[in-house]
Short mmCIF file of C-alpha atoms in Angstrom, two decimals:
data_model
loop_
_atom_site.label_atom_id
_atom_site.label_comp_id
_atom_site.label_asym_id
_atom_site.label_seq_id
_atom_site.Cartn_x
_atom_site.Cartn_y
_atom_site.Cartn_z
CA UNK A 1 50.37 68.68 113.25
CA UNK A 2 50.77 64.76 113.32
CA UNK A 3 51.09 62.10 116.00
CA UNK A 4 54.36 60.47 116.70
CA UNK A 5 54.64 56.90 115.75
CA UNK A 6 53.38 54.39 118.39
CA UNK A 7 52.79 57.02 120.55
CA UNK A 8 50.02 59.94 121.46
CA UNK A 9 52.67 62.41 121.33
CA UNK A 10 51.98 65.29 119.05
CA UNK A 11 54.21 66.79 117.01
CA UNK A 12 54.57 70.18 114.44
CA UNK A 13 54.41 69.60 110.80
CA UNK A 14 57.36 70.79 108.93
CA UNK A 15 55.21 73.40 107.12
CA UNK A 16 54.65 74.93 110.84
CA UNK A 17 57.95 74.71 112.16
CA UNK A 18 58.82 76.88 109.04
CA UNK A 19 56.52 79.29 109.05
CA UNK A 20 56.88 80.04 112.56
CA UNK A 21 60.85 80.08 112.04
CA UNK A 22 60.30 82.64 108.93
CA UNK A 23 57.85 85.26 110.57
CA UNK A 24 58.95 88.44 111.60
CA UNK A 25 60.25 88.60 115.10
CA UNK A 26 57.36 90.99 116.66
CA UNK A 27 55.07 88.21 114.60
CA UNK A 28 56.86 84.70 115.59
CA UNK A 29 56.13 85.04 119.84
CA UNK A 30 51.87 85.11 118.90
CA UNK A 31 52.52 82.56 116.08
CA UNK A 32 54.16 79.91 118.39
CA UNK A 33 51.61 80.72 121.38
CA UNK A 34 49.01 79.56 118.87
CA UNK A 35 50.73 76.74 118.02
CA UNK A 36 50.74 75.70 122.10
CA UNK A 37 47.34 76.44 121.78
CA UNK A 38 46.13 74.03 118.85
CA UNK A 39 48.80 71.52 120.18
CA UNK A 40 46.89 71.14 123.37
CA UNK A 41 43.56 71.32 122.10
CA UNK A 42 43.68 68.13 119.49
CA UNK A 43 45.89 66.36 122.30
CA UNK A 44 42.85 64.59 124.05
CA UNK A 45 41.18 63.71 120.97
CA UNK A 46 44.81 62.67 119.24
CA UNK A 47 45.15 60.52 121.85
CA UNK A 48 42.21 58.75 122.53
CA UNK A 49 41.84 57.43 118.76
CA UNK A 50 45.93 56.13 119.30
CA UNK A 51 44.74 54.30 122.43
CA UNK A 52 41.12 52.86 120.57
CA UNK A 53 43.38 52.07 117.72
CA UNK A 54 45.72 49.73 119.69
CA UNK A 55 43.05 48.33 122.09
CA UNK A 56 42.38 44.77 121.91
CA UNK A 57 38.79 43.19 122.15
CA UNK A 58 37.31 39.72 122.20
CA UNK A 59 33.42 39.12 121.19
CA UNK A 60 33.44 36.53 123.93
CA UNK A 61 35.56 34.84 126.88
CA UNK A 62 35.06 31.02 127.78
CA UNK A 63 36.22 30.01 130.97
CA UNK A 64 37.00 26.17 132.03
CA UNK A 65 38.56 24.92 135.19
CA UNK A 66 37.94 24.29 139.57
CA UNK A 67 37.20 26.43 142.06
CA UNK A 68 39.02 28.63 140.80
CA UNK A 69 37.21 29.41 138.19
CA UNK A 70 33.69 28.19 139.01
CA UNK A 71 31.04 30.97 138.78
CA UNK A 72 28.24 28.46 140.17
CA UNK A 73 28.00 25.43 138.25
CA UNK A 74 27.80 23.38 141.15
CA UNK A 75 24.99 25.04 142.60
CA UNK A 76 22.91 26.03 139.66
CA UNK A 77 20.86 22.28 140.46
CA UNK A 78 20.58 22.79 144.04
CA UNK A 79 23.17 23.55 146.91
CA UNK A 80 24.72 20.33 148.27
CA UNK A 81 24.31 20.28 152.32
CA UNK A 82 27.88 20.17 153.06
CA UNK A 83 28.83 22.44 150.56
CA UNK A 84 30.26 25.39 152.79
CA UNK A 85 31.28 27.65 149.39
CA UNK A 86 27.59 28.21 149.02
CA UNK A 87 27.12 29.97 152.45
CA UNK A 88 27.78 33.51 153.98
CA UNK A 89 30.18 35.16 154.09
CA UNK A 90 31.41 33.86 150.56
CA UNK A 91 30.91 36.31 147.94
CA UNK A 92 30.14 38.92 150.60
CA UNK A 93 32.58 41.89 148.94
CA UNK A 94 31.24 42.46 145.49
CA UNK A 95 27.93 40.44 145.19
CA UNK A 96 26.73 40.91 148.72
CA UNK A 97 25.62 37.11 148.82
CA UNK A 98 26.98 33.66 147.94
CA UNK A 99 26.93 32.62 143.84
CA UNK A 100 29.17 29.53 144.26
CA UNK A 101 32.13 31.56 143.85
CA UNK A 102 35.02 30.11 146.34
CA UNK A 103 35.80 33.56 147.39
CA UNK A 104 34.52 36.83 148.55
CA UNK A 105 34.79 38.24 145.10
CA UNK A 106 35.18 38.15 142.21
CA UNK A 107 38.24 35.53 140.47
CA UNK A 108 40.44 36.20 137.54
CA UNK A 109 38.30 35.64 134.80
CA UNK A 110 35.54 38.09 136.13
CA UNK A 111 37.67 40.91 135.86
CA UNK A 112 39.62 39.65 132.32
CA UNK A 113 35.83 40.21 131.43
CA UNK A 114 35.52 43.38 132.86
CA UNK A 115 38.75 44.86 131.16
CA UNK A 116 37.02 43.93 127.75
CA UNK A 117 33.76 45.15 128.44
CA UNK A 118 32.09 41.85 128.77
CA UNK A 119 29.81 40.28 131.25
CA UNK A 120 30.56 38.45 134.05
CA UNK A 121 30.70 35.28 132.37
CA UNK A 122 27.52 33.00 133.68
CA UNK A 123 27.90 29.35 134.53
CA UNK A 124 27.28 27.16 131.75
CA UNK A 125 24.75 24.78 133.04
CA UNK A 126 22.37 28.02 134.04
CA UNK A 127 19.13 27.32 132.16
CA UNK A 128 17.80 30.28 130.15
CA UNK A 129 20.53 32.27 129.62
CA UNK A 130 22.13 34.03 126.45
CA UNK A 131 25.69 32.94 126.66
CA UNK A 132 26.73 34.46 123.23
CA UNK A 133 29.04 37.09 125.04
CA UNK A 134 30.42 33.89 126.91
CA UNK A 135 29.89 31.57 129.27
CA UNK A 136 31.81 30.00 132.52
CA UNK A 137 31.93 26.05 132.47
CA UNK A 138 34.24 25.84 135.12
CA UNK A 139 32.79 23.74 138.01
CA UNK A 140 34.40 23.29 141.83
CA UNK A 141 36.03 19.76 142.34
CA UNK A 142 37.53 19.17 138.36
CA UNK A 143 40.23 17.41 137.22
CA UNK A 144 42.39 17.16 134.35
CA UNK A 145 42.00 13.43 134.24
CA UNK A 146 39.04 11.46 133.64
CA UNK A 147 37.42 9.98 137.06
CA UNK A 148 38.08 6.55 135.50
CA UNK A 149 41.62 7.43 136.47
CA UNK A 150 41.07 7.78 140.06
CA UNK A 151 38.54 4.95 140.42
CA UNK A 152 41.12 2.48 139.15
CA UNK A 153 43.87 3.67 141.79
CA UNK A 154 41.08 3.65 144.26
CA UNK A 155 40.67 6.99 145.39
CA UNK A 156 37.84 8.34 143.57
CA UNK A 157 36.32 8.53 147.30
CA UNK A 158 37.93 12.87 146.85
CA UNK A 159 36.87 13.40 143.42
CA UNK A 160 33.77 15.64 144.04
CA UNK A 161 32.33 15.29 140.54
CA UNK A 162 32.68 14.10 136.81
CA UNK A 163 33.17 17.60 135.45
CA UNK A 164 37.04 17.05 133.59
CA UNK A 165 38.50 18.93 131.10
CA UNK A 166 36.67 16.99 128.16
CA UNK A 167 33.55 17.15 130.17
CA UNK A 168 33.44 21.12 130.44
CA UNK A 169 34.56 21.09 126.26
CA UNK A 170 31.59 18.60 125.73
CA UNK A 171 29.38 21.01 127.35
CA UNK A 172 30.95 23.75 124.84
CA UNK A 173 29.61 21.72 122.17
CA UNK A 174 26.17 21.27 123.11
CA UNK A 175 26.01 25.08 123.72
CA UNK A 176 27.44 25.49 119.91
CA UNK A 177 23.97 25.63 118.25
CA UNK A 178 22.76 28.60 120.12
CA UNK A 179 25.99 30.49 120.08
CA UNK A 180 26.51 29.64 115.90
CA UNK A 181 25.16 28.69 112.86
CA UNK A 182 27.62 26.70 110.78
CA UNK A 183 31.48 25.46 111.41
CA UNK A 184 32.59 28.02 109.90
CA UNK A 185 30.57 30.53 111.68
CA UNK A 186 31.79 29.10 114.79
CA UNK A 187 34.89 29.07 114.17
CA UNK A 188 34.84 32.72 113.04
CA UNK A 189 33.30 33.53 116.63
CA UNK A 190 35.34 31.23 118.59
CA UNK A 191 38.39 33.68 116.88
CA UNK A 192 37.03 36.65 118.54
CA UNK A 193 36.77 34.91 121.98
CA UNK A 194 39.03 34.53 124.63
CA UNK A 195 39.67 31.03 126.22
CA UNK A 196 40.72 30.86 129.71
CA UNK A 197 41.76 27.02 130.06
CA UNK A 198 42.10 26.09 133.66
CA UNK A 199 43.09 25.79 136.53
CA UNK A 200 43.54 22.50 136.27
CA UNK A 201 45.32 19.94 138.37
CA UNK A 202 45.22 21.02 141.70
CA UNK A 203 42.79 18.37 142.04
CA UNK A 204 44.34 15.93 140.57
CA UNK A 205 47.00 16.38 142.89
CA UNK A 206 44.91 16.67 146.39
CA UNK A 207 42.72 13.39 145.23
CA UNK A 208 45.60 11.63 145.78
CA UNK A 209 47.71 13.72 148.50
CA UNK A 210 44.48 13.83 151.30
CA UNK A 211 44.50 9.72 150.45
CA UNK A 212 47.94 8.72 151.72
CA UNK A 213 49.34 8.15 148.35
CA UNK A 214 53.05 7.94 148.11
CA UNK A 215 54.58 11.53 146.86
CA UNK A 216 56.82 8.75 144.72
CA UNK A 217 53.53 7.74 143.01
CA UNK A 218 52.09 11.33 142.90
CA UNK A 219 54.65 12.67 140.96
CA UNK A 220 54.14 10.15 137.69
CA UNK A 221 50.65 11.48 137.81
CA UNK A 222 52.12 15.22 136.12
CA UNK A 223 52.80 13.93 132.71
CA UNK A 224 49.58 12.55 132.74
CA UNK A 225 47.86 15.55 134.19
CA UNK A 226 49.62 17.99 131.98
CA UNK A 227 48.99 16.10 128.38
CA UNK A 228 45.30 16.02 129.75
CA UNK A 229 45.84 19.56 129.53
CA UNK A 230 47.49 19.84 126.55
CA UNK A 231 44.90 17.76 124.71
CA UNK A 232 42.05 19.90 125.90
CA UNK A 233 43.48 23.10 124.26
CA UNK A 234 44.20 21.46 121.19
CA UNK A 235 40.18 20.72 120.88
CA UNK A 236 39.45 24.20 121.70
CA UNK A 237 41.98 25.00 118.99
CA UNK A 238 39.96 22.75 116.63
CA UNK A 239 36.91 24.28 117.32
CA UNK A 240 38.22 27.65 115.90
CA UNK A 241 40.26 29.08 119.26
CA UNK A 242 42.84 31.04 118.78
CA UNK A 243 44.18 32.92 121.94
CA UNK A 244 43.99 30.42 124.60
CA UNK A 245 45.29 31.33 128.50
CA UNK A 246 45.93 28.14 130.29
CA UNK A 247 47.40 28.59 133.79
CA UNK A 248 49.38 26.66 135.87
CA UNK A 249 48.64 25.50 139.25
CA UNK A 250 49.50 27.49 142.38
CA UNK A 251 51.81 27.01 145.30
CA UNK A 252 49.92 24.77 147.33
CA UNK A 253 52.94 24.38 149.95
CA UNK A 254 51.74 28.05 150.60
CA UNK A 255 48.03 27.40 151.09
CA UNK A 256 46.74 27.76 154.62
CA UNK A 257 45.36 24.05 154.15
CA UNK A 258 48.56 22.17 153.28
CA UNK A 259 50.31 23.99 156.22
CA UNK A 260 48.20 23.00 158.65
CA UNK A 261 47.62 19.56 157.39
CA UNK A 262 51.21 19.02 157.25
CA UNK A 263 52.31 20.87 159.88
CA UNK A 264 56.12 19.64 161.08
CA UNK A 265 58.60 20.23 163.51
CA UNK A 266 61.15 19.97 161.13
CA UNK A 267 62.62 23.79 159.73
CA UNK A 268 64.03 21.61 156.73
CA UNK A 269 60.56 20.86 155.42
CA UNK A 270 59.96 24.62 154.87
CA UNK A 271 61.94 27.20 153.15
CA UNK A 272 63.07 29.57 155.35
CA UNK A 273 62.24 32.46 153.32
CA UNK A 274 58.81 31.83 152.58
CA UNK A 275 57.61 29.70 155.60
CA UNK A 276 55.92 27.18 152.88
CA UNK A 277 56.03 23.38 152.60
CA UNK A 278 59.04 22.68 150.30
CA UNK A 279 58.42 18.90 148.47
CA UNK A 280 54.28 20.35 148.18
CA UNK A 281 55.50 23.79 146.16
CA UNK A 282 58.43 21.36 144.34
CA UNK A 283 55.45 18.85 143.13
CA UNK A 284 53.31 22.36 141.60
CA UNK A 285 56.26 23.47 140.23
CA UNK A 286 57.11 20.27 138.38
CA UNK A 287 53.55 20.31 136.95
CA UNK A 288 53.66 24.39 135.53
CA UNK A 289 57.56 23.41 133.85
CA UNK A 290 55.49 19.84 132.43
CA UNK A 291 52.18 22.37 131.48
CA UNK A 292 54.87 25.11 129.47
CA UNK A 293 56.97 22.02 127.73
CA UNK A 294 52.84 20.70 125.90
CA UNK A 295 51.82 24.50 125.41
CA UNK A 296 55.02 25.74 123.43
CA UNK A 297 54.97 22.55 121.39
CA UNK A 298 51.14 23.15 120.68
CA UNK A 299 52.18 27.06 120.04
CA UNK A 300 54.57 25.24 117.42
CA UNK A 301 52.06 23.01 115.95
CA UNK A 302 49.76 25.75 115.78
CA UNK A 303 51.81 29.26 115.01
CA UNK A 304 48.60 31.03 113.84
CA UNK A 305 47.55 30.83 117.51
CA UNK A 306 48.29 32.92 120.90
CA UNK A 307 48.52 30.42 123.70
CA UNK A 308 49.66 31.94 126.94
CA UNK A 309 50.54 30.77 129.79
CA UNK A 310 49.11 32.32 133.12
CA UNK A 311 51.89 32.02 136.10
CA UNK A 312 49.54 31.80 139.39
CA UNK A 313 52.44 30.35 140.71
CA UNK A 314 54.86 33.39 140.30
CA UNK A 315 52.04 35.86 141.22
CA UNK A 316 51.27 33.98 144.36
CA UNK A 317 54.59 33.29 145.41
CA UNK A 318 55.50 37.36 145.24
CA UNK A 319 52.66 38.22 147.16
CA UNK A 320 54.54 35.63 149.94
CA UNK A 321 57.85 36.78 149.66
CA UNK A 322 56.34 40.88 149.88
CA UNK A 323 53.11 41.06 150.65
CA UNK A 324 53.28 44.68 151.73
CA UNK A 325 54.27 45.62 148.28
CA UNK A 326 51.29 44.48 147.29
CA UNK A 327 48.80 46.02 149.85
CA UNK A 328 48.61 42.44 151.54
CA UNK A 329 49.25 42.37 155.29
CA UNK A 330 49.85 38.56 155.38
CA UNK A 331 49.51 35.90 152.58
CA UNK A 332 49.56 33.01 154.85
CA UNK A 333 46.97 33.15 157.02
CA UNK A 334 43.08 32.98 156.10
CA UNK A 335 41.03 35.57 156.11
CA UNK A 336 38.00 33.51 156.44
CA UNK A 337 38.32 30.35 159.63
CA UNK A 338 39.32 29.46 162.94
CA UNK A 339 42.66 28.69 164.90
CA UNK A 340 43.93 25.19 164.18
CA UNK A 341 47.62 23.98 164.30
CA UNK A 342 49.69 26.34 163.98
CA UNK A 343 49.39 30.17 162.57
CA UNK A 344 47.64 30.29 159.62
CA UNK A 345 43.42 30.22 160.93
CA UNK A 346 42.67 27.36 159.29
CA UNK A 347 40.86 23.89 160.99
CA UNK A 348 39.17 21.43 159.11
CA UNK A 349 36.56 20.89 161.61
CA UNK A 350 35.46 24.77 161.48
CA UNK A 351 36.36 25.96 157.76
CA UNK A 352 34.70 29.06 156.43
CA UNK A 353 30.84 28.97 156.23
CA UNK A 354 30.89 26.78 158.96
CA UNK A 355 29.89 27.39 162.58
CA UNK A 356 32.76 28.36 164.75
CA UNK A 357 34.27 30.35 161.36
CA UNK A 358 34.88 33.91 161.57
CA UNK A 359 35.62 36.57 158.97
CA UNK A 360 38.44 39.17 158.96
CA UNK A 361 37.44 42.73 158.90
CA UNK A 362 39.59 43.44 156.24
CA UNK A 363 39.60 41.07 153.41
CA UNK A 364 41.66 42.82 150.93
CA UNK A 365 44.36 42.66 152.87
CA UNK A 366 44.76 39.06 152.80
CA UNK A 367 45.90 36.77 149.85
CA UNK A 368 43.58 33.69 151.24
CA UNK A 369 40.44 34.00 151.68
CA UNK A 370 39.40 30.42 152.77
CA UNK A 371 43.18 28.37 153.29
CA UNK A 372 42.69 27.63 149.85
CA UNK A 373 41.15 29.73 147.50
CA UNK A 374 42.15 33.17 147.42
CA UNK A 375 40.24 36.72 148.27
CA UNK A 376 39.20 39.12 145.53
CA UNK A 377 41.75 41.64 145.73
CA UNK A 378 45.02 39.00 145.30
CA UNK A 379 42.66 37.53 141.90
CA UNK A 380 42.56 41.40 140.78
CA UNK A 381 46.60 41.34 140.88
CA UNK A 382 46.28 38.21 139.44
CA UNK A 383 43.92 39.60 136.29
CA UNK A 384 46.70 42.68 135.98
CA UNK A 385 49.16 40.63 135.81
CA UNK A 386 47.95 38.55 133.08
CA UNK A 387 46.30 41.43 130.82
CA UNK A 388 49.78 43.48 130.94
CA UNK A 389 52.75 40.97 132.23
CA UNK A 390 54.96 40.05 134.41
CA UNK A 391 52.11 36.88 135.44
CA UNK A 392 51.68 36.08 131.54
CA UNK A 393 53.59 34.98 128.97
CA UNK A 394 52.90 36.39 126.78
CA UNK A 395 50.52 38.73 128.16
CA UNK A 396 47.36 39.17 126.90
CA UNK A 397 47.68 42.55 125.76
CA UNK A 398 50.38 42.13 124.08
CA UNK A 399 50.11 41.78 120.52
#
C-alpha cells in the first residue's frame, strides 16, 4: 500500500492489485476483504504523519503594534486612572479579569499562538519573564511615526505614549541577550519566529482626525505613515526575520466611534450598503493600497523572505456587509456602552468600563466590543483568516 501524492489517500500497490486480480475466484472475494481491512487500519496512522509532515511551526511569535495588539504593556507599571481598558468587564470571556487587553478576549495574535502551540505571547516590558517562546511589545496608543512628528504639527496633546514602531524594535533589542547568544544565533532563532508587525496607523490617523485637522492635510500623512512601516520590517528583516505579517488598518468609517462622532444628516456621507462613513473608510483604504505598494517592494528586495499582508480591512468589512454569515448579529453596534447619537451604543461620556456602561449578554455575537476595538470571537475569524486565506496574502499556512 502507499499514500497518494499530497494527499492522505491510500492507495493498493501494484503487486496487490495483481495478486488479488490473479487468485482464484472462490479465493479473490476474502483476498480483497482483507485488503479493505489493512486499507483502513494504516489509514489513521497514514494520515496523521502526511498532516505532521506538511505542518508548519515557528519556535517563537513577536508581536508589535496598538490596541490591537497590546497584551498589557501599558499596565505592567501601574494602571493609569482614566484608563477604562484596564477595568471590568474587559477581558471578562476568556481570562475572567482585565490584562490590558482592549477586548473581552483574546486578539489575533493570541490565537496565531495558539494554532502553533505557543504561549500567549506576554508583554514585553513584564519583568521576570522567559520570553524565548516570544514576547508581545505591542502597547495601546502607538504610532507609526515618531511623537516628534505630532509635536511639531501641534497635536501631540492625543498621542498617549512614545511607544512607535522603532520604539517597540528597540525594546526587541534589549531583550536580544536573553533570547540569543551571538548574531548569528539570533538570527537563526529570529528564522523560526513569526513576526506580527502591526497594527499600525490607526493612530496616526485619529491624533490628527479628533484635533480638527483638515482631511486635505490628513491624507499626506499615509506616505509617511506607511514608509514608517515599511522601514520597521526591513529592521526586523535585518535582525534575521523572515516571515513577517504586517496588517493594514481597519475600516474606521465602520467603528461605532467614528459614527457617532460624525454622525450626519446627510445619506451621501454613508454608503448605503454598509451604513459606514464613506471619506473615513476611503482615508484607511488609501493607507492598506500605500502599506501593500512598501511590502511587495521589500518582498522584492528581500525574495528569501515571506512578508504577508493581513487584510483587517476585508475581514471587517464582510462581517458588515453579512454578519449573519458569520454568527454576528450586528457589526455596528457595541457590545460594550451606552446610547449616544444615533444607533450604534456608543457615548464618549459613558464608554465601556465606565459608570453608566453596560455589557451585552452575548458578546460573540457582536463584531465591536468597545466602538472601537473588536470582541474575541470577530479576532478568532480574523486569526482563521490569516492562518488559511482569504484575510492573508499570502496566508500563513501557505507555503
Amino acid at each position: 500500500m502507499r499514500v497518494g501524492p499530497g494527499s492522505c489517500l491510500l492507495l493498493p500497490t501494484t503487486a496487490t492489485t495483481m495478486a488479488v486480480a490473479h487468485a482464484p475466484q472462490r479465493r479473490r472475494g476474502v483476498l480483497l476483504l482483507v485488503l479493505v481491512a489493512a486499507l483502513v487500519a494504516a489509514l489513521p496512522a497514514t494520515c496523521a504523519a502526511a498532516r505532521s509532515k506538511s505542518k508548519k511551526s515557528y519556535t517563537a511569535i513577536f508581536s508589535f503594534g496598538d490596541s490591537l495588539s497590546d497584551a498589557g504593556n501599558l499596565i505592567v507599571n501601574g494602571t493609569p486612572k482614566a484608563l477604562t481598558t484596564a477595568r471590568p468587564p474587559y477581558g471578562m470571556t476568556f481570562f475572567r479579569k482585565p490584562t490590558g487587553r482592549c477586548s473581552n478576549g483574546r486578539l489575533v495574535v493570541d490565537f496565531l499562538a495558539e494554532h502553533f502551540g505557543l504561549p500567549l505571547p506576554q508583554p514585553s516590558q513584564a519583568k521576570g519573564k522567559d520570553f524565548k517562546k516570544g514576547a508581545n511589545f505591542a502597547i495601546t496608543g502607538a504610532t507609526a511615526l515618531e511623537y516628534s512628528f505630532f509635536k511639531a504639527h501641534g497635536i501631540d496633546q492625543r498621542i498617549w505614549n512614545t511607544g512607535s514602531i522603532n520604539t517597540q524594535i528597540g525594546w526587541l533589542q534589549d531583550m536580544k541577550p536573553s533570547l540569543c547568544k551571538s548574531d548569528q544565533d539570533c538570527k537563526d532563532y529570529f528564522s523560526k519566529s513569526l513576526f506580527v508587525v502591526g497594527e499600525f496607523g490607526g493612530n496616526d490617523y485619529n491624533a490628527p482626525l479628533f484635533s480638527g485637522v483638515k482631511f486635505s492635510e490628513i491624507k499626506t500623512y499615509v506616505p509617511l505613515v506607511t514608509k514608517a512601516i515599511a522601514n520597521g520590517v526591513e529592521k526586523l528583516i535585518e535582525l534575521g526575520a523572515t516571515d513577517l505579517l504586517v496588517p493594514g488598518v481597519l475600516p474606521i468609517g465602520c467603528f461605532p466611534l467614528y459614527l457617532t462622532l460624525y454622525n450626519t444628516s446627510s445619506k451621501s456621507d454613508y454608503n448605503a450598503r454598509t451604513g459606514c462613513l464613506r471619506r473615513y473608510n476611503r482615508l484607511a483604504f488609501h493607507h492598506n493600497r500605500e502599506l501593500k505598494q512598501q511590502l511587495d517592494e521589500l518582498q522584492k528586495k528581500y525574495p528569501k523572505t515571506k512578508i504577508m499582508y493581513g487584510d483587517y480591512f476585508k475581514a471587517a468589512m464582510q462581517f458588515v456587509v453579512y454578519p449573519g454569515k458569520f454568527g454576528f448579529s450586528t457589526a455596528l453596534q457595541a457590545c460594550c456602552g451606552a446610547g449616544g447619537q444615533g444607533n450604534y451604543n456608543f457615548n464618549l461620556k459613558k464608554k465601556c468600563g465606565e459608570q453608566g456602561a453596560s455589557v451585552c449578554s452575548n458578546p460573540s455575537s457582536y463584531v465591536s466590543w468597545d466602538g472601537i476595538h473588536m470582541t474575541e470571537a470577530a479576532y478568532k475569524k480574523v486569526a482563521d483568516g490569516w492562518l488559511n486565506g482569504p484575510y492573508a496574502e499570502p496566508p500563513i499556512l501557505k507555503s
